[in-house]
CSV table of C-alpha atoms in Angstrom, one decimal:
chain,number,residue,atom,x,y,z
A,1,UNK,CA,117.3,-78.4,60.1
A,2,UNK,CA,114.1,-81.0,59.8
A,3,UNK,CA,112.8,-81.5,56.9
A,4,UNK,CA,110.0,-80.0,58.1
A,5,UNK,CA,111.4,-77.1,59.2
A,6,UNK,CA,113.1,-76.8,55.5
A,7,UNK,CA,109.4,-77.2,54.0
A,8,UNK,CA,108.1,-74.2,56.1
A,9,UNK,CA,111.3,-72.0,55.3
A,10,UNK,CA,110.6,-72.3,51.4
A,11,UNK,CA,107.1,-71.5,52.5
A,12,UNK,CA,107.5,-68.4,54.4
A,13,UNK,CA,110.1,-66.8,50.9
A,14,UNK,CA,106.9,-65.9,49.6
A,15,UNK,CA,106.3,-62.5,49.8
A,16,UNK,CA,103.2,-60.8,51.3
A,17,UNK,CA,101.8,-59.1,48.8
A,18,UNK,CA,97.7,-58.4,49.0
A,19,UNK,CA,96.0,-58.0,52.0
A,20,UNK,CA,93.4,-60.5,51.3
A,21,UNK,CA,95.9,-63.1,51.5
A,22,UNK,CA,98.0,-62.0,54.3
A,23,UNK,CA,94.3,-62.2,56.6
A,24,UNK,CA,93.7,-65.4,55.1
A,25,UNK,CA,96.9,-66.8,56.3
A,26,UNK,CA,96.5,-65.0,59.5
A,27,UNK,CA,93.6,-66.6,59.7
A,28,UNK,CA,95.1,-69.8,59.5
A,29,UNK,CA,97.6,-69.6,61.4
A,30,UNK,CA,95.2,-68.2,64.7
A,31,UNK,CA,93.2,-71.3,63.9
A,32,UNK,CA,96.1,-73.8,64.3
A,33,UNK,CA,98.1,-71.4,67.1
A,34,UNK,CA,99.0,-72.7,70.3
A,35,UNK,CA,96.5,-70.1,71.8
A,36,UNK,CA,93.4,-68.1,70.2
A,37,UNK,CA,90.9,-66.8,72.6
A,38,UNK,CA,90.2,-63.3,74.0
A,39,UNK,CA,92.3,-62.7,76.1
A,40,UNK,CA,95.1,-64.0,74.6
A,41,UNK,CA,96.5,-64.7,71.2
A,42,UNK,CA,99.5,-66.9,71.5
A,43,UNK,CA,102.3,-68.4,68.9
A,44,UNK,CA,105.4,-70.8,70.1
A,45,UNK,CA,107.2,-71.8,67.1
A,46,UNK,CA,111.0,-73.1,66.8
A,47,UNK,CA,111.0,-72.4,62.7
A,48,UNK,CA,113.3,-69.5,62.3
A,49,UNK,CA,110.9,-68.2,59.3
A,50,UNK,CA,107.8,-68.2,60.5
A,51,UNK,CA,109.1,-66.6,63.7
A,52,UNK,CA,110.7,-63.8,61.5
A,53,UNK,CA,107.5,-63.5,59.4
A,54,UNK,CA,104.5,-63.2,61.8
A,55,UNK,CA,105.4,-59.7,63.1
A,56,UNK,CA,105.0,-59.1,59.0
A,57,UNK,CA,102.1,-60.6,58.6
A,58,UNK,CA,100.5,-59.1,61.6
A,59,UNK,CA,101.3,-55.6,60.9
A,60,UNK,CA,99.9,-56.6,57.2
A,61,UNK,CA,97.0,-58.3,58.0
A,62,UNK,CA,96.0,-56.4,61.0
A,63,UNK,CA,98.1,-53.4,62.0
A,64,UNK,CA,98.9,-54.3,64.8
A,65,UNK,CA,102.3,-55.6,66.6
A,66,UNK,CA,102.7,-58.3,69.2
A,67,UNK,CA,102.9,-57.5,72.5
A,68,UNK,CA,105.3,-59.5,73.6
A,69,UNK,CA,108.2,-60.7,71.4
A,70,UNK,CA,111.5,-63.5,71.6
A,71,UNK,CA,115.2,-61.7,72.0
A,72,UNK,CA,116.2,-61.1,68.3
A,73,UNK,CA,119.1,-63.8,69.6
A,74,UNK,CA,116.6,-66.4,70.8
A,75,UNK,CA,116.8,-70.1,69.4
A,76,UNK,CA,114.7,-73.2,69.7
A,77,UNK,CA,111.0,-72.5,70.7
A,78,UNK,CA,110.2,-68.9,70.5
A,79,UNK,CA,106.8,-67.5,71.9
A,80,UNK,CA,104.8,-65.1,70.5
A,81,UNK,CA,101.8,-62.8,72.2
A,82,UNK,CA,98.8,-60.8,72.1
A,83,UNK,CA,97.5,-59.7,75.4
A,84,UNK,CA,96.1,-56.0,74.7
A,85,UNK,CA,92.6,-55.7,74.2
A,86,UNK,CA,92.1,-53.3,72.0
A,87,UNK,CA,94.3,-55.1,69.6
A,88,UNK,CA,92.7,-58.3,70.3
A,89,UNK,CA,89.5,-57.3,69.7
A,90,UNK,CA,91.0,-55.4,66.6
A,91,UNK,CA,92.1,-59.5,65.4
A,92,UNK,CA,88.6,-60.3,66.1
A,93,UNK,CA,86.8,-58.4,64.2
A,94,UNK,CA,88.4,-58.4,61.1
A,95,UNK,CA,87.2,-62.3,60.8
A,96,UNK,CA,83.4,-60.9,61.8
A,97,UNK,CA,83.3,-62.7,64.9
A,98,UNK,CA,81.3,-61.1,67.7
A,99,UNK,CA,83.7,-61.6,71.3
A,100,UNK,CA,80.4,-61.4,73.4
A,101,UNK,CA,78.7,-64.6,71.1
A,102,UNK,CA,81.8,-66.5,70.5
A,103,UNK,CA,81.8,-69.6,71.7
A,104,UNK,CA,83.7,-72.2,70.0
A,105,UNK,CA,86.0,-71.7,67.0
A,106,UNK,CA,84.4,-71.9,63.4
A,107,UNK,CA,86.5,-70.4,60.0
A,108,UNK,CA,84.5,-67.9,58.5
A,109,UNK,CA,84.0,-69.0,55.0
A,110,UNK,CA,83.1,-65.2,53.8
A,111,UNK,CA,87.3,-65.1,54.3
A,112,UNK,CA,88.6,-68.2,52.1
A,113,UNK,CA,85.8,-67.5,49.4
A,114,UNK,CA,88.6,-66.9,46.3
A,115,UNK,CA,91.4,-69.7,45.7
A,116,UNK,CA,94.0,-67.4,46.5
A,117,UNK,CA,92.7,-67.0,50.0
A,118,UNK,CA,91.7,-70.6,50.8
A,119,UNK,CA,95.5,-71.4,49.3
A,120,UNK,CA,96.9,-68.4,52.1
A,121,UNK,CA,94.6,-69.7,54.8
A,122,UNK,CA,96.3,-73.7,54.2
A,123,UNK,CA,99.7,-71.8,54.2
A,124,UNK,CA,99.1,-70.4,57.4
A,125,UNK,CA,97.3,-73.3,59.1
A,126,UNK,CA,100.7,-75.3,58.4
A,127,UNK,CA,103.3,-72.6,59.6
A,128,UNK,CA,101.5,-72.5,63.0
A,129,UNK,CA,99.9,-76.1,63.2
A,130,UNK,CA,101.0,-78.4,60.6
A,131,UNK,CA,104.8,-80.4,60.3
A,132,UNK,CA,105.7,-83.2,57.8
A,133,UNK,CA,107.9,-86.2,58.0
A,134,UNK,CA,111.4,-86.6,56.1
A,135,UNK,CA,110.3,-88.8,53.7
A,136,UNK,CA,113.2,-90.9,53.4
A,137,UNK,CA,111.7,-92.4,56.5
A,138,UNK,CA,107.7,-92.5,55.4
A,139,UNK,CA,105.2,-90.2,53.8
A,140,UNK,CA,102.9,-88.0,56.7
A,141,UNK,CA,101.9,-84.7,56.9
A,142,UNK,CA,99.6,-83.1,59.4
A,143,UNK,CA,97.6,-80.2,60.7
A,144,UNK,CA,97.3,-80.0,64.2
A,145,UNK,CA,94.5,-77.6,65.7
A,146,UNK,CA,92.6,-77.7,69.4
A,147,UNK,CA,89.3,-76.7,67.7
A,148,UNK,CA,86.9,-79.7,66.3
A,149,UNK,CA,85.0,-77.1,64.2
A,150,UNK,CA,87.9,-76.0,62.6
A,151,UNK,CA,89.6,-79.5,62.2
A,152,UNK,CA,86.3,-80.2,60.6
A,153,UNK,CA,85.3,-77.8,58.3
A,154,UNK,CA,89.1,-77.1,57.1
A,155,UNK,CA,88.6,-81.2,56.0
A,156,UNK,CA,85.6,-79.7,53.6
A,157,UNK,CA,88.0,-76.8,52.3
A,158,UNK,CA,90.8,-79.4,51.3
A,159,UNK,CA,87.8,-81.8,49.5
A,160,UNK,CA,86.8,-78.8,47.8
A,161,UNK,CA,90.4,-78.1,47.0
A,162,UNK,CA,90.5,-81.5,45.4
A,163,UNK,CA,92.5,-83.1,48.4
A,164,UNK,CA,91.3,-86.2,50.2
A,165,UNK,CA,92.5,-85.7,53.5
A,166,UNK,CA,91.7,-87.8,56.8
A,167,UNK,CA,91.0,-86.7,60.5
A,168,UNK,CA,91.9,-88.2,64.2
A,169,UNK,CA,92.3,-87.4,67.5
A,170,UNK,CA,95.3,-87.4,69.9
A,171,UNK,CA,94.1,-86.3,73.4
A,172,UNK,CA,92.7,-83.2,73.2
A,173,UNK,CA,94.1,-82.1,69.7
A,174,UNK,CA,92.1,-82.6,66.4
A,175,UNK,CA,94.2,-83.9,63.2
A,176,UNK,CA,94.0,-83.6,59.3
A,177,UNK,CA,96.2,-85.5,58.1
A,178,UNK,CA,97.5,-87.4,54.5
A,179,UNK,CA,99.9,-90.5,54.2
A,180,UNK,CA,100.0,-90.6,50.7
A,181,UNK,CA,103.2,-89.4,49.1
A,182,UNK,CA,101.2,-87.6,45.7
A,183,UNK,CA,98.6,-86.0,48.3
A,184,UNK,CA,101.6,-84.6,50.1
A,185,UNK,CA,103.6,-83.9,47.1
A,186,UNK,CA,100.3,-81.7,45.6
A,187,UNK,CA,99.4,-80.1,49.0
A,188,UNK,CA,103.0,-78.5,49.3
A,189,UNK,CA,103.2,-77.7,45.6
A,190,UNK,CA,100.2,-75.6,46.2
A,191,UNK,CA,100.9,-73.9,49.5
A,192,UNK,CA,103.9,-72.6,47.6
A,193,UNK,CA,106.9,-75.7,48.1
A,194,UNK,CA,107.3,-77.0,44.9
A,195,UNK,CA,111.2,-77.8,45.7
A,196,UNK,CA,110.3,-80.2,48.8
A,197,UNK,CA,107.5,-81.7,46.8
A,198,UNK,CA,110.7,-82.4,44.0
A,199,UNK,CA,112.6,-83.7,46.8
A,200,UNK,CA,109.5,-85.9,48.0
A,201,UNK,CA,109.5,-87.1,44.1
A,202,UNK,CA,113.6,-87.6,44.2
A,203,UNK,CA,113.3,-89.9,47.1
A,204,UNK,CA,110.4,-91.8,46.4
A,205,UNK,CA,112.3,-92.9,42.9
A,206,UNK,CA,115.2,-93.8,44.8
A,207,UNK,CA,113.1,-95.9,47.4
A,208,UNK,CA,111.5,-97.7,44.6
A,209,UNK,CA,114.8,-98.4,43.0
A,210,UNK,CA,116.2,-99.7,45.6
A,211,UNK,CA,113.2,-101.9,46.3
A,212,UNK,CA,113.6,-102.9,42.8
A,213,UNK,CA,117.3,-104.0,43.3
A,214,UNK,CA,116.1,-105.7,46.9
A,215,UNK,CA,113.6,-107.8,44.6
A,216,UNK,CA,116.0,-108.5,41.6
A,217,UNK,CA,118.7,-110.0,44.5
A,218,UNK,CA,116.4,-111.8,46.4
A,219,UNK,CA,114.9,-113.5,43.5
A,220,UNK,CA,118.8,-113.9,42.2
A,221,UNK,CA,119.7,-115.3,45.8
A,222,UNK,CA,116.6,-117.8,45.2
A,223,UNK,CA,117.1,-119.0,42.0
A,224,UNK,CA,120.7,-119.6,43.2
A,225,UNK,CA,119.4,-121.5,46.3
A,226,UNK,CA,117.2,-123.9,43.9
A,227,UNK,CA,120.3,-124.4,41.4
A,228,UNK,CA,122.3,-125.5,44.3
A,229,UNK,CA,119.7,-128.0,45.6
A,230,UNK,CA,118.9,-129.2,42.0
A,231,UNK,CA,122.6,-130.3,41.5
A,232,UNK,CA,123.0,-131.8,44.9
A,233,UNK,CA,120.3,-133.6,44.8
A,234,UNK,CA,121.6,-134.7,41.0
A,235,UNK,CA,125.0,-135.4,42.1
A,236,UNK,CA,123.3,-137.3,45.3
A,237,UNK,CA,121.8,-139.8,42.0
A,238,UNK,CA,125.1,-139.9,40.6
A,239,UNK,CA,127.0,-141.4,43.3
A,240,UNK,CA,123.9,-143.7,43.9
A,241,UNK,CA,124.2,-145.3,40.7
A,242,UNK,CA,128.1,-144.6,40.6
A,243,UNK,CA,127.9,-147.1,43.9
A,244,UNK,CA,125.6,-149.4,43.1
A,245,UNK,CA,125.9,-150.8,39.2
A,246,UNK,CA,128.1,-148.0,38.0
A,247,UNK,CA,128.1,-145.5,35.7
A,248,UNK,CA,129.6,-147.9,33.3
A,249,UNK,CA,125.7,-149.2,33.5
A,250,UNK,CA,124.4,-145.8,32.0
A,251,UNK,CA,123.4,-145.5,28.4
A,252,UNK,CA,126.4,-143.5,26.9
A,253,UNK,CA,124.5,-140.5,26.5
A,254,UNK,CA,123.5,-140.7,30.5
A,255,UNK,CA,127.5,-141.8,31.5
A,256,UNK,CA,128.2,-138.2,29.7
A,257,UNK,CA,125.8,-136.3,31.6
A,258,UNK,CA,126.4,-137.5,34.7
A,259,UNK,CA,130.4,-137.0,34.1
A,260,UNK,CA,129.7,-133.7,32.9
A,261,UNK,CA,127.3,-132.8,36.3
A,262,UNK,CA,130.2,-134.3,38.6
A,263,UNK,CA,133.0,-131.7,36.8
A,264,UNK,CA,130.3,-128.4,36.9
A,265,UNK,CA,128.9,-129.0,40.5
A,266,UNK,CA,127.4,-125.1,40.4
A,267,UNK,CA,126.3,-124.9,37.0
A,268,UNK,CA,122.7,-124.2,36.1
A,269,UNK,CA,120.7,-126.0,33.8
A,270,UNK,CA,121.5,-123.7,31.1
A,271,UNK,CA,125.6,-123.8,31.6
A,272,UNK,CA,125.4,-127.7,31.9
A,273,UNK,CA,123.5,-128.0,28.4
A,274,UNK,CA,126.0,-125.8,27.0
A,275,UNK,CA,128.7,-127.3,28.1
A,276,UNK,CA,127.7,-130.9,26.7
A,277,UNK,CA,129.0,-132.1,23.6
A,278,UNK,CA,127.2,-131.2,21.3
A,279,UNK,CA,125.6,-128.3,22.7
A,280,UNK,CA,121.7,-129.7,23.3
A,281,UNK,CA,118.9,-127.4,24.4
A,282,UNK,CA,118.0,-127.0,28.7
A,283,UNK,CA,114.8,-129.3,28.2
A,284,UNK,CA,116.8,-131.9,26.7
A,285,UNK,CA,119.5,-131.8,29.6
A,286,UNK,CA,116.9,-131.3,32.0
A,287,UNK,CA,115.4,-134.8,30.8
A,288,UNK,CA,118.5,-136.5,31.1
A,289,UNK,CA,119.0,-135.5,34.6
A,290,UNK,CA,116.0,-136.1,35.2
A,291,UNK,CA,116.3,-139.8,34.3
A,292,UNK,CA,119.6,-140.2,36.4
A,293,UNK,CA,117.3,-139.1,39.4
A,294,UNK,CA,114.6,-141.3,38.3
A,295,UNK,CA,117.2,-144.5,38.0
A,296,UNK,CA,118.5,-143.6,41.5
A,297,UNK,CA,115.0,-143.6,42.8
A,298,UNK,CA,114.7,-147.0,41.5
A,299,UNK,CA,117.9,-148.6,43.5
A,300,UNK,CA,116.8,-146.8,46.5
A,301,UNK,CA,113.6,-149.1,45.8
């Protein structure tokens, strides 16, 4: 099962209680259905809840049963209709439109006035219209309707709702969409998912921890690189000097350094001015190696 799919299953275990609600979500759902016109109201769905709860919510919202129906056995893409008239014009009218003056789509805000309704209505416009990405491979979730009014003015309802959402268009299909993994953690919190927003939570800490760990290796793998070309380039000096006058040359304190860079090839700054005898601080052994490199500069010369 998609994650998406998972996200409208926890949806649809909310029971339909008040009418109100139930319209509101039937009103959402006819708004982001495959078909909504009058002649024809028309669902195709492949989630296994919503296609067990719209002859619910039908019956609920409207009293009325669809006309035609998927085998109880059916899987995959599942279609649901609404071809008799009577009922259709039944749907119709309980969202006050007129069938002889409708023209283009609009939500009827007299139907989404309470927040209970406006949350119903965003419940239904994502069962039939809306999907959202497994965020373990990035953060989007959508509403997908073929009305521009609608796409429109449900972009109000979320900015009243205190969502920011954004629009587009693909072909002939008008989106609201978010990309932002809080805006799509709130949004399914409120249209009752609270466990998918967790597990949108869950992964984004474990995305940032391993980002975290990414960084911390990288910057371990660099620091590594730049010890490595430190002590070449130091042991590089060494064997300058060691070939030209010889260490024997060196100040005693620089013969020891240099002896004690030839036996700890790999050791950082730190190690090296640990090692030395006495112990001296990582400025101080960074000086003297500093000096064998500026002596070997000088033969070179």
């Amino acid at each position: 099962m998609s994650f998406s799919s998972e996200v409208k299953a926890e949806i649809c275990r909310d029971g339909l209680q008040k009418k109100c609600c139930a319209l509101a979500e039937a009103y959402g759902a006819l708004l982001y259905c495959n078909t909504f016109s009058l002649r024809l109201i028309r669902f195709i769905t492949e989630s296994d809840a919503f296609a067990a709860r719209l002859p619910r919510l039908f019956r609920k919202a409207f009293g009325v049963t669809f006309d035609i129906m998927p085998p109880e056995d059916k899987t995959g893409k599942r279609s649901f209709c609404v071809t008799d008239p009577d009922k259709l014009r039944r749907i119709f009218a309980a969202f006050g439109y007129d069938p002889s003056r409708t023209v283009a789509h609009h939500i009827n805000l007299a139907m989404v006035e309470s927040d209970c309704d406006r949350i119903a209505f965003l419940r239904g416009a994502f069962l039939a219209g809306g999907s959202v990405t497994d965020p373990r491979k990035r953060y989007h979730l959508e509403l997908v309707t073929s009305h521009a009014g609608v796409c429109r003015e449900t972009h109000a309802l979320l900015l009243e709702m205190g969502f920011e959402p954004k629009d587009s268009r693909r072909n002939a299909s008008f989106i609201t969409y978010f990309k932002q993994s809080g805006a799509i953690e709130d949004i399914l919190t409120t249209m009752g998912a609270g466990v998918s927003a967790m597990e949108i939570m869950q992964t984004k800490v474990e995305k940032d921890m391993a980002n975290a760990i990414n960084r911390l290796t990288n910057c371990d793998m660099a620091n590594a690189d730049k010890i490595t070309d430190a002590a070449r380039q130091q042991l590089d000096a060494i064997r300058a000097i060691e070939a030209g006058p010889g260490l024997d040359s060196l100040p005693q304190v620089l013969q020891d350094t240099a002896l004690l860079r030839i036996a700890n090839p790999s050791c950082s700054l730190s190690d090296l001015a640990q090692l030395a005898y006495p112990p001296v601080t990582k400025s101080c052994m960074n000086h003297r190696l500093r000096k064998l490199l500026e002596l070997s500069a000088a033969l070179g010369q």
